[in-house]
Amino acid sequence: MTGGKSGGKGSGAKSSAQSRSSKAGLAFPVGRVHRLLRKGNYAQRVGAGAPVYLAAVLEYLAAEILELAGNA
């Protein structure tokens, strides 16, 4: 295949790295939650969506607690 476009993932411009937290629009660290879920022997395997969901729940609970603490 000489002279033609080379296909595949590496043919375009290099995109900057984006964290899973920023992809999900969260402030809590999804990667750290995933690591702790794997390390803590909670299950044999941890899916890709589980740490995102857990980080979102933790962020929501923290925001609610901080809001209640601010009103006191």
PDB file of C-alpha atoms in Angstrom:
ATOM      1  CA  MET A   1       0.000   0.000   0.000  1.00  0.00           C
ATOM      2  CA  THR A   2       2.332   2.724  -1.158  1.00  0.00           C
ATOM      3  CA  GLY A   3       1.184   6.239  -1.885  1.00  0.00           C
ATOM      4  CA  GLY A   4      -2.215   5.845  -0.224  1.00  0.00           C
ATOM      5  CA  LYS A   5      -3.621   7.035   3.042  1.00  0.00           C
ATOM      6  CA  SER A   6      -2.745   4.911   5.992  1.00  0.00           C
ATOM      7  CA  GLY A   7      -5.850   4.141   7.996  1.00  0.00           C
ATOM      8  CA  GLY A   8      -6.191   3.199  11.601  1.00  0.00           C
ATOM      9  CA  LYS A   9      -6.075   5.043  14.859  1.00  0.00           C
ATOM     10  CA  GLY A  10      -2.617   6.492  14.466  1.00  0.00           C
ATOM     11  CA  SER A  11      -3.201   8.372  11.211  1.00  0.00           C
ATOM     12  CA  GLY A  12      -4.659  11.589  12.661  1.00  0.00           C
ATOM     13  CA  ALA A  13      -3.242  14.251  14.897  1.00  0.00           C
ATOM     14  CA  LYS A  14      -2.338  13.151  18.393  1.00  0.00           C
ATOM     15  CA  SER A  15      -5.145  13.961  20.805  1.00  0.00           C
ATOM     16  CA  SER A  16      -4.382  15.122  24.303  1.00  0.00           C
ATOM     17  CA  ALA A  17      -4.991  12.743  27.179  1.00  0.00           C
ATOM     18  CA  GLN A  18      -8.341  13.148  28.905  1.00  0.00           C
ATOM     19  CA  SER A  19      -9.101  11.718  32.314  1.00  0.00           C
ATOM     20  CA  ARG A  20     -12.130   9.557  32.933  1.00  0.00           C
ATOM     21  CA  SER A  21     -13.324  12.098  35.483  1.00  0.00           C
ATOM     22  CA  SER A  22     -13.381  14.861  32.884  1.00  0.00           C
ATOM     23  CA  LYS A  23     -15.097  12.573  30.375  1.00  0.00           C
ATOM     24  CA  ALA A  24     -17.840  11.918  32.922  1.00  0.00           C
ATOM     25  CA  GLY A  25     -17.953  15.548  34.045  1.00  0.00           C
ATOM     26  CA  LEU A  26     -16.984  14.713  37.618  1.00  0.00           C
ATOM     27  CA  ALA A  27     -14.630  16.232  40.162  1.00  0.00           C
ATOM     28  CA  PHE A  28     -14.056  12.959  42.024  1.00  0.00           C
ATOM     29  CA  PRO A  29     -11.214  10.770  40.697  1.00  0.00           C
ATOM     30  CA  VAL A  30     -12.644   7.871  38.697  1.00  0.00           C
ATOM     31  CA  GLY A  31      -9.249   6.225  38.237  1.00  0.00           C
ATOM     32  CA  ARG A  32      -8.535   6.197  41.961  1.00  0.00           C
ATOM     33  CA  VAL A  33     -11.996   4.786  42.731  1.00  0.00           C
ATOM     34  CA  HIS A  34     -11.410   2.057  40.144  1.00  0.00           C
ATOM     35  CA  ARG A  35      -8.029   1.204  41.650  1.00  0.00           C
ATOM     36  CA  LEU A  36      -9.482   1.023  45.161  1.00  0.00           C
ATOM     37  CA  LEU A  37     -12.372  -1.172  43.990  1.00  0.00           C
ATOM     38  CA  ARG A  38      -9.921  -3.603  42.388  1.00  0.00           C
ATOM     39  CA  LYS A  39      -7.543  -3.550  45.335  1.00  0.00           C
ATOM     40  CA  GLY A  40     -10.183  -3.931  48.045  1.00  0.00           C
ATOM     41  CA  ASN A  41     -11.355  -7.437  47.077  1.00  0.00           C
ATOM     42  CA  TYR A  42     -14.964  -6.370  46.629  1.00  0.00           C
ATOM     43  CA  ALA A  43     -15.407  -8.520  43.513  1.00  0.00           C
ATOM     44  CA  GLN A  44     -13.336 -10.658  41.174  1.00  0.00           C
ATOM     45  CA  ARG A  45     -13.832  -8.222  38.308  1.00  0.00           C
ATOM     46  CA  VAL A  46     -14.834  -4.560  38.258  1.00  0.00           C
ATOM     47  CA  GLY A  47     -16.618  -3.213  35.196  1.00  0.00           C
ATOM     48  CA  ALA A  48     -15.748   0.044  33.472  1.00  0.00           C
ATOM     49  CA  GLY A  49     -18.964   1.786  34.495  1.00  0.00           C
ATOM     50  CA  ALA A  50     -18.897   0.891  38.181  1.00  0.00           C
ATOM     51  CA  PRO A  51     -16.219   3.373  39.285  1.00  0.00           C
ATOM     52  CA  VAL A  52     -17.835   6.162  37.256  1.00  0.00           C
ATOM     53  CA  TYR A  53     -21.183   5.534  38.923  1.00  0.00           C
ATOM     54  CA  LEU A  54     -19.650   5.261  42.391  1.00  0.00           C
ATOM     55  CA  ALA A  55     -17.629   8.458  41.925  1.00  0.00           C
ATOM     56  CA  ALA A  56     -20.790  10.277  40.801  1.00  0.00           C
ATOM     57  CA  VAL A  57     -22.710   9.063  43.861  1.00  0.00           C
ATOM     58  CA  LEU A  58     -19.881  10.062  46.205  1.00  0.00           C
ATOM     59  CA  GLU A  59     -19.652  13.495  44.586  1.00  0.00           C
ATOM     60  CA  TYR A  60     -23.408  13.997  44.921  1.00  0.00           C
ATOM     61  CA  LEU A  61     -23.391  12.983  48.590  1.00  0.00           C
ATOM     62  CA  ALA A  62     -20.444  15.257  49.335  1.00  0.00           C
ATOM     63  CA  ALA A  63     -22.215  18.174  47.632  1.00  0.00           C
ATOM     64  CA  GLU A  64     -25.393  17.543  49.636  1.00  0.00           C
ATOM     65  CA  ILE A  65     -23.498  17.372  52.936  1.00  0.00           C
ATOM     66  CA  LEU A  66     -21.558  20.548  52.148  1.00  0.00           C
ATOM     67  CA  GLU A  67     -24.775  22.321  51.193  1.00  0.00           C
ATOM     68  CA  LEU A  68     -26.435  21.309  54.461  1.00  0.00           C
ATOM     69  CA  ALA A  69     -23.355  22.327  56.421  1.00  0.00           C
ATOM     70  CA  GLY A  70     -23.341  25.706  54.713  1.00  0.00           C
ATOM     71  CA  ASN A  71     -26.947  26.386  55.686  1.00  0.00           C
ATOM     72  CA  ALA A  72     -26.317  25.706  59.389  1.00  0.00           C
TER      73      ALA A  72
END
